[in-house]
């Protein structure tokens, strides 16, 4: 389903929320020309102006949504997309174990000569 | 399929792959909340680069790679964009080398 950028981000949030217990969310980014990948007779005849856009697709295996990101919308989309990832990605904190040093805190008593 | 374990190397390889074949490379992001795992994949249907993580510390790397692809893919002029990104990287390297 082709949507506008704002609608896409809304649906993407819903996808993340509905797939919290089971399932996965896939997001694909691809650069498009506006032209089909294989040359056909129609592409050869027409003089086409290349309009580069980023096609962004998202799915959870069942529902499919997509949107085109244009040059003027990059920053806005990026900010909103990053906030969605920040809120919805629940990842584990890495625990860095401290290495135990062999030296003990209390210095060993040296051999004191008893009088 | 080539699995990476270092985000810096993955970033460099992904960037190289994209600029060599911009119309064919695609970037895939997979997230499973039940496993708490994120997998990133960059492919041009011949070479495939993958990296997986479950740590929150890697979120900034994921965002960085995302930003790279969104900016590069929606950009009209790729050659100037490639030069700009390489200049920024060289500046950062110099700053790091000083410190």
PDB file of C-alpha atoms in Angstrom:
ATOM      1  CA  UNK A   1       0.000   0.000   0.000  1.00  0.00           C
ATOM      2  CA  UNK A   2       1.622   3.255  -1.108  1.00  0.00           C
ATOM      3  CA  UNK A   3       1.316   6.007   1.502  1.00  0.00           C
ATOM      4  CA  UNK A   4       2.568   9.497   2.273  1.00  0.00           C
ATOM      5  CA  UNK A   5       5.563   9.865   4.607  1.00  0.00           C
ATOM      6  CA  UNK A   6       3.462  10.785   7.660  1.00  0.00           C
ATOM      7  CA  UNK A   7       0.940   7.992   7.130  1.00  0.00           C
ATOM      8  CA  UNK A   8       3.781   5.522   6.620  1.00  0.00           C
ATOM      9  CA  UNK A   9       5.419   6.485   9.921  1.00  0.00           C
ATOM     10  CA  UNK A  10       2.082   6.153  11.737  1.00  0.00           C
ATOM     11  CA  UNK A  11       1.515   2.662  10.337  1.00  0.00           C
ATOM     12  CA  UNK A  12       5.122   1.736  11.084  1.00  0.00           C
ATOM     13  CA  UNK A  13       4.526   2.584  14.766  1.00  0.00           C
ATOM     14  CA  UNK A  14       1.445   0.354  14.741  1.00  0.00           C
ATOM     15  CA  UNK A  15       3.462  -2.459  13.112  1.00  0.00           C
ATOM     16  CA  UNK A  16       6.047  -2.286  15.885  1.00  0.00           C
ATOM     17  CA  UNK A  17       3.355  -2.244  18.584  1.00  0.00           C
ATOM     18  CA  UNK A  18       1.381  -5.153  17.169  1.00  0.00           C
ATOM     19  CA  UNK A  19       4.532  -7.317  16.811  1.00  0.00           C
ATOM     20  CA  UNK A  20       5.809  -6.981  20.359  1.00  0.00           C
ATOM     21  CA  UNK A  21       5.079 -10.502  21.580  1.00  0.00           C
ATOM     22  CA  UNK A  22       5.597 -12.485  18.391  1.00  0.00           C
ATOM     23  CA  UNK A  23       6.710 -11.742  14.856  1.00  0.00           C
ATOM     24  CA  UNK A  24       9.259  -9.476  13.222  1.00  0.00           C
ATOM     25  CA  UNK A  25       9.251  -6.120  11.449  1.00  0.00           C
ATOM     26  CA  UNK A  26      11.164  -5.691   8.181  1.00  0.00           C
ATOM     27  CA  UNK A  27      12.080  -2.263   6.769  1.00  0.00           C
ATOM     28  CA  UNK A  28      13.778  -2.033   3.355  1.00  0.00           C
ATOM     29  CA  UNK A  29      15.367   1.021   1.749  1.00  0.00           C
ATOM     30  CA  UNK A  30      16.116   1.227  -1.967  1.00  0.00           C
ATOM     31  CA  UNK A  31      17.036   3.914  -4.449  1.00  0.00           C
ATOM     32  CA  UNK A  32      14.681   4.250  -7.415  1.00  0.00           C
ATOM     33  CA  UNK A  33      14.858   5.927 -10.784  1.00  0.00           C
ATOM     34  CA  UNK A  34      11.154   5.964 -11.460  1.00  0.00           C
ATOM     35  CA  UNK A  35      11.945   3.614 -14.350  1.00  0.00           C
ATOM     36  CA  UNK A  36      11.417  -0.157 -14.488  1.00  0.00           C
ATOM     37  CA  UNK A  37      14.586  -2.254 -14.008  1.00  0.00           C
ATOM     38  CA  UNK A  38      14.320  -4.042 -17.365  1.00  0.00           C
ATOM     39  CA  UNK A  39      14.281  -2.144 -20.633  1.00  0.00           C
ATOM     40  CA  UNK A  40      10.961  -2.379 -22.457  1.00  0.00           C
ATOM     41  CA  UNK A  41       9.808  -0.920 -25.740  1.00  0.00           C
ATOM     42  CA  UNK A  42       8.048   1.984 -24.030  1.00  0.00           C
ATOM     43  CA  UNK A  43      11.189   3.065 -22.106  1.00  0.00           C
ATOM     44  CA  UNK A  44      13.266   3.116 -25.266  1.00  0.00           C
ATOM     45  CA  UNK A  45      10.875   5.402 -27.098  1.00  0.00           C
ATOM     46  CA  UNK A  46      10.141   7.974 -24.367  1.00  0.00           C
ATOM     47  CA  UNK A  47      12.728  10.447 -23.145  1.00  0.00           C
ATOM     48  CA  UNK A  48      12.502  10.099 -19.404  1.00  0.00           C
ATOM     49  CA  UNK A  49      13.766  12.527 -16.811  1.00  0.00           C
ATOM     50  CA  UNK A  50      15.464  10.730 -13.945  1.00  0.00           C
ATOM     51  CA  UNK A  51      13.835  11.521 -10.619  1.00  0.00           C
ATOM     52  CA  UNK A  52      15.805   9.824  -7.870  1.00  0.00           C
ATOM     53  CA  UNK A  53      13.813   8.863  -4.783  1.00  0.00           C
ATOM     54  CA  UNK A  54      14.240   6.491  -1.900  1.00  0.00           C
ATOM     55  CA  UNK A  55      11.627   3.765  -1.712  1.00  0.00           C
ATOM     56  CA  UNK A  56      10.966   2.716   1.862  1.00  0.00           C
ATOM     57  CA  UNK A  57       8.998  -0.485   2.449  1.00  0.00           C
ATOM     58  CA  UNK A  58       7.865  -2.045   5.708  1.00  0.00           C
ATOM     59  CA  UNK A  59       6.171  -5.342   6.457  1.00  0.00           C
ATOM     60  CA  UNK A  60       5.523  -7.793   9.263  1.00  0.00           C
ATOM     61  CA  UNK A  61       4.988 -10.749   6.959  1.00  0.00           C
ATOM     62  CA  UNK A  62       1.292  -9.955   6.541  1.00  0.00           C
ATOM     63  CA  UNK A  63       0.732  -6.242   6.039  1.00  0.00           C
ATOM     64  CA  UNK A  64       2.774  -4.275   3.525  1.00  0.00           C
ATOM     65  CA  UNK A  65       3.268  -0.514   3.465  1.00  0.00           C
ATOM     66  CA  UNK A  66       5.530   1.699   1.399  1.00  0.00           C
ATOM     67  CA  UNK A  67       6.441   5.308   0.766  1.00  0.00           C
ATOM     68  CA  UNK A  68       8.708   7.432  -1.394  1.00  0.00           C
ATOM     69  CA  UNK A  69      11.236   9.711   0.302  1.00  0.00           C
ATOM     70  CA  UNK A  70      12.225  12.701  -1.783  1.00  0.00           C
ATOM     71  CA  UNK A  71      15.210  14.982  -1.443  1.00  0.00           C
ATOM     72  CA  UNK A  72      13.267  17.768   0.277  1.00  0.00           C
ATOM     73  CA  UNK A  73      11.765  15.400   2.896  1.00  0.00           C
ATOM     74  CA  UNK A  74      14.998  13.662   3.945  1.00  0.00           C
ATOM     75  CA  UNK A  75      15.707  15.497   7.207  1.00  0.00           C
ATOM     76  CA  UNK A  76      12.119  15.444   8.445  1.00  0.00           C
ATOM     77  CA  UNK A  77      11.675  11.746   7.708  1.00  0.00           C
ATOM     78  CA  UNK A  78      15.035  10.906   9.251  1.00  0.00           C
ATOM     79  CA  UNK A  79      14.219  12.637  12.547  1.00  0.00           C
ATOM     80  CA  UNK A  80      10.792  11.023  12.849  1.00  0.00           C
ATOM     81  CA  UNK A  81      12.093   7.596  11.846  1.00  0.00           C
ATOM     82  CA  UNK A  82      14.918   7.789  14.387  1.00  0.00           C
ATOM     83  CA  UNK A  83      12.482   8.686  17.191  1.00  0.00           C
ATOM     84  CA  UNK A  84      10.294   5.691  16.263  1.00  0.00           C
ATOM     85  CA  UNK A  85      13.326   3.383  16.422  1.00  0.00           C
ATOM     86  CA  UNK A  86      14.424   4.902  19.727  1.00  0.00           C
ATOM     87  CA  UNK A  87      11.048   4.272  21.368  1.00  0.00           C
ATOM     88  CA  UNK A  88      10.299   0.859  19.876  1.00  0.00           C
ATOM     89  CA  UNK A  89      13.635  -0.964  19.860  1.00  0.00           C
ATOM     90  CA  UNK A  90      14.035  -2.605  23.223  1.00  0.00           C
ATOM     91  CA  UNK A  91      17.559  -3.909  23.371  1.00  0.00           C
ATOM     92  CA  UNK A  92      19.589  -5.331  26.196  1.00  0.00           C
ATOM     93  CA  UNK A  93      22.342  -3.437  27.974  1.00  0.00           C
ATOM     94  CA  UNK A  94      25.769  -4.955  27.575  1.00  0.00           C
ATOM     95  CA  UNK A  95      27.303  -5.827  30.917  1.00  0.00           C
ATOM     96  CA  UNK A  96      31.059  -5.328  30.924  1.00  0.00           C
ATOM     97  CA  UNK A  97      32.597  -7.516  33.581  1.00  0.00           C
ATOM     98  CA  UNK A  98      35.545  -6.002  35.418  1.00  0.00           C
ATOM     99  CA  UNK A  99      38.603  -8.171  35.444  1.00  0.00           C
ATOM    100  CA  UNK A 100      39.625  -9.330  38.890  1.00  0.00           C
ATOM    101  CA  UNK A 101      43.174  -8.313  39.763  1.00  0.00           C
ATOM    102  CA  UNK A 102      45.405 -10.812  41.478  1.00  0.00           C
ATOM    103  CA  UNK A 103      46.719  -8.241  43.927  1.00  0.00           C
ATOM    104  CA  UNK A 104      44.732  -8.123  47.125  1.00  0.00           C
ATOM    105  CA  UNK A 105      43.632  -4.911  48.801  1.00  0.00           C
ATOM    106  CA  UNK A 106      45.472  -5.607  52.005  1.00  0.00           C
ATOM    107  CA  UNK A 107      49.222  -5.991  51.638  1.00  0.00           C
ATOM    108  CA  UNK A 108      50.692  -9.212  52.934  1.00  0.00           C
ATOM    109  CA  UNK A 109      52.671  -8.949  56.077  1.00  0.00           C
ATOM    110  CA  UNK A 110      56.310  -9.313  55.239  1.00  0.00           C
ATOM    111  CA  UNK A 111      58.382 -11.647  57.334  1.00  0.00           C
ATOM    112  CA  UNK A 112      58.927  -9.532  60.385  1.00  0.00           C
ATOM    113  CA  UNK A 113      61.825 -10.695  62.499  1.00  0.00           C
ATOM    114  CA  UNK A 114      60.547 -11.279  65.960  1.00  0.00           C
ATOM    115  CA  UNK A 115      62.780 -10.177  68.731  1.00  0.00           C
TER     116      UNK A 115
ATOM    117  CA  UNK B   1      26.486 -14.136   2.983  1.00  0.00           C
ATOM    118  CA  UNK B   2      29.206 -12.417   4.980  1.00  0.00           C
ATOM    119  CA  UNK B   3      28.637 -11.846   8.677  1.00  0.00           C
ATOM    120  CA  UNK B   4      30.291  -8.847  10.325  1.00  0.00           C
ATOM    121  CA  UNK B   5      31.009  -8.360  14.027  1.00  0.00           C
ATOM    122  CA  UNK B   6      32.291  -4.780  13.913  1.00  0.00           C
ATOM    123  CA  UNK B   7      29.992  -1.887  13.027  1.00  0.00           C
ATOM    124  CA  UNK B   8      32.779   0.357  11.720  1.00  0.00           C
ATOM    125  CA  UNK B   9      33.902  -2.242   9.185  1.00  0.00           C
ATOM    126  CA  UNK B  10      30.312  -2.966   8.235  1.00  0.00           C
ATOM    127  CA  UNK B  11      29.678   0.760   7.657  1.00  0.00           C
ATOM    128  CA  UNK B  12      32.716   1.084   5.384  1.00  0.00           C
ATOM    129  CA  UNK B  13      31.877  -2.057   3.398  1.00  0.00           C
ATOM    130  CA  UNK B  14      28.189  -1.104   3.050  1.00  0.00           C
ATOM    131  CA  UNK B  15      29.093   2.389   1.842  1.00  0.00           C
ATOM    132  CA  UNK B  16      31.539   0.965  -0.696  1.00  0.00           C
ATOM    133  CA  UNK B  17      28.964  -1.526  -1.978  1.00  0.00           C
ATOM    134  CA  UNK B  18      26.258   1.107  -2.324  1.00  0.00           C
ATOM    135  CA  UNK B  19      28.399   3.629  -4.226  1.00  0.00           C
ATOM    136  CA  UNK B  20      29.648   0.932  -6.596  1.00  0.00           C
ATOM    137  CA  UNK B  21      26.076   0.007  -7.597  1.00  0.00           C
ATOM    138  CA  UNK B  22      23.545   2.564  -6.266  1.00  0.00           C
ATOM    139  CA  UNK B  23      20.470   1.450  -8.176  1.00  0.00           C
ATOM    140  CA  UNK B  24      20.762  -2.197  -7.273  1.00  0.00           C
ATOM    141  CA  UNK B  25      21.815  -2.141  -3.615  1.00  0.00           C
ATOM    142  CA  UNK B  26      19.117  -2.328  -0.989  1.00  0.00           C
ATOM    143  CA  UNK B  27      19.280  -2.037   2.785  1.00  0.00           C
ATOM    144  CA  UNK B  28      17.182  -4.272   5.001  1.00  0.00           C
ATOM    145  CA  UNK B  29      16.453  -3.835   8.710  1.00  0.00           C
ATOM    146  CA  UNK B  30      14.852  -6.636  10.716  1.00  0.00           C
ATOM    147  CA  UNK B  31      13.673  -6.408  14.308  1.00  0.00           C
ATOM    148  CA  UNK B  32      12.213  -9.139  16.507  1.00  0.00           C
ATOM    149  CA  UNK B  33      10.932  -7.922  19.855  1.00  0.00           C
ATOM    150  CA  UNK B  34      10.486 -11.450  21.259  1.00  0.00           C
ATOM    151  CA  UNK B  35      14.195 -12.216  20.680  1.00  0.00           C
ATOM    152  CA  UNK B  36      15.317  -8.615  21.207  1.00  0.00           C
ATOM    153  CA  UNK B  37      17.462  -8.887  18.089  1.00  0.00           C
ATOM    154  CA  UNK B  38      18.238  -6.501  15.227  1.00  0.00           C
ATOM    155  CA  UNK B  39      19.704  -7.684  11.901  1.00  0.00           C
ATOM    156  CA  UNK B  40      21.006  -5.315   9.215  1.00  0.00           C
ATOM    157  CA  UNK B  41      21.594  -6.517   5.652  1.00  0.00           C
ATOM    158  CA  UNK B  42      23.031  -4.729   2.618  1.00  0.00           C
ATOM    159  CA  UNK B  43      22.974  -6.511  -0.735  1.00  0.00           C
ATOM    160  CA  UNK B  44      23.176  -5.880  -4.470  1.00  0.00           C
ATOM    161  CA  UNK B  45      21.971  -9.387  -5.342  1.00  0.00           C
ATOM    162  CA  UNK B  46      25.581 -10.577  -5.750  1.00  0.00           C
ATOM    163  CA  UNK B  47      27.356  -9.560  -2.561  1.00  0.00           C
ATOM    164  CA  UNK B  48      25.580  -9.717   0.790  1.00  0.00           C
ATOM    165  CA  UNK B  49      26.724  -8.089   4.037  1.00  0.00           C
ATOM    166  CA  UNK B  50      25.028  -8.813   7.346  1.00  0.00           C
ATOM    167  CA  UNK B  51      25.384  -7.790  10.978  1.00  0.00           C
ATOM    168  CA  UNK B  52      23.295  -8.668  14.018  1.00  0.00           C
ATOM    169  CA  UNK B  53      23.066  -7.218  17.517  1.00  0.00           C
ATOM    170  CA  UNK B  54      20.955  -7.288  20.654  1.00  0.00           C
ATOM    171  CA  UNK B  55      22.672  -4.514  22.619  1.00  0.00           C
ATOM    172  CA  UNK B  56      21.326  -1.016  23.192  1.00  0.00           C
ATOM    173  CA  UNK B  57      24.836   0.446  22.841  1.00  0.00           C
ATOM    174  CA  UNK B  58      24.725  -0.391  19.110  1.00  0.00           C
ATOM    175  CA  UNK B  59      21.592   1.703  18.517  1.00  0.00           C
ATOM    176  CA  UNK B  60      23.700   4.734  17.573  1.00  0.00           C
ATOM    177  CA  UNK B  61      25.519   2.655  14.947  1.00  0.00           C
ATOM    178  CA  UNK B  62      22.185   1.448  13.552  1.00  0.00           C
ATOM    179  CA  UNK B  63      20.923   5.048  13.339  1.00  0.00           C
ATOM    180  CA  UNK B  64      24.166   6.141  11.636  1.00  0.00           C
ATOM    181  CA  UNK B  65      23.848   3.468   8.959  1.00  0.00           C
ATOM    182  CA  UNK B  66      20.144   4.284   8.487  1.00  0.00           C
ATOM    183  CA  UNK B  67      20.944   7.969   8.035  1.00  0.00           C
ATOM    184  CA  UNK B  68      23.679   7.154   5.523  1.00  0.00           C
ATOM    185  CA  UNK B  69      21.279   5.180   3.360  1.00  0.00           C
ATOM    186  CA  UNK B  70      18.309   7.555   3.585  1.00  0.00           C
ATOM    187  CA  UNK B  71      20.501  10.515   2.646  1.00  0.00           C
ATOM    188  CA  UNK B  72      22.368   8.734  -0.125  1.00  0.00           C
ATOM    189  CA  UNK B  73      19.358   7.056  -1.684  1.00  0.00           C
ATOM    190  CA  UNK B  74      17.154  10.136  -1.880  1.00  0.00           C
ATOM    191  CA  UNK B  75      20.035  12.298  -3.126  1.00  0.00           C
ATOM    192  CA  UNK B  76      19.955  13.567  -6.695  1.00  0.00           C
ATOM    193  CA  UNK B  77      23.679  13.894  -7.253  1.00  0.00           C
ATOM    194  CA  UNK B  78      25.586  10.938  -5.824  1.00  0.00           C
ATOM    195  CA  UNK B  79      29.095  11.915  -6.859  1.00  0.00           C
ATOM    196  CA  UNK B  80      29.150  15.171  -4.895  1.00  0.00           C
ATOM    197  CA  UNK B  81      27.464  13.416  -1.937  1.00  0.00           C
ATOM    198  CA  UNK B  82      30.159  10.729  -1.980  1.00  0.00           C
ATOM    199  CA  UNK B  83      32.902  13.385  -1.956  1.00  0.00           C
ATOM    200  CA  UNK B  84      31.238  15.262   0.911  1.00  0.00           C
ATOM    201  CA  UNK B  85      30.888  12.154   3.078  1.00  0.00           C
ATOM    202  CA  UNK B  86      34.512  11.126   2.471  1.00  0.00           C
ATOM    203  CA  UNK B  87      35.695  14.662   3.360  1.00  0.00           C
ATOM    204  CA  UNK B  88      33.721  14.586   6.608  1.00  0.00           C
ATOM    205  CA  UNK B  89      35.206  11.193   7.485  1.00  0.00           C
ATOM    206  CA  UNK B  90      38.762  12.389   6.775  1.00  0.00           C
ATOM    207  CA  UNK B  91      38.243  15.430   9.016  1.00  0.00           C
ATOM    208  CA  UNK B  92      36.989  13.220  11.838  1.00  0.00           C
ATOM    209  CA  UNK B  93      39.994  10.925  11.449  1.00  0.00           C
ATOM    210  CA  UNK B  94      42.367  13.894  11.695  1.00  0.00           C
ATOM    211  CA  UNK B  95      40.610  15.167  14.824  1.00  0.00           C
ATOM    212  CA  UNK B  96      40.828  11.697  16.413  1.00  0.00           C
ATOM    213  CA  UNK B  97      44.504  11.369  15.436  1.00  0.00           C
ATOM    214  CA  UNK B  98      45.328  14.702  17.128  1.00  0.00           C
ATOM    215  CA  UNK B  99      43.750  13.593  20.398  1.00  0.00           C
TER     216      UNK B  99
END
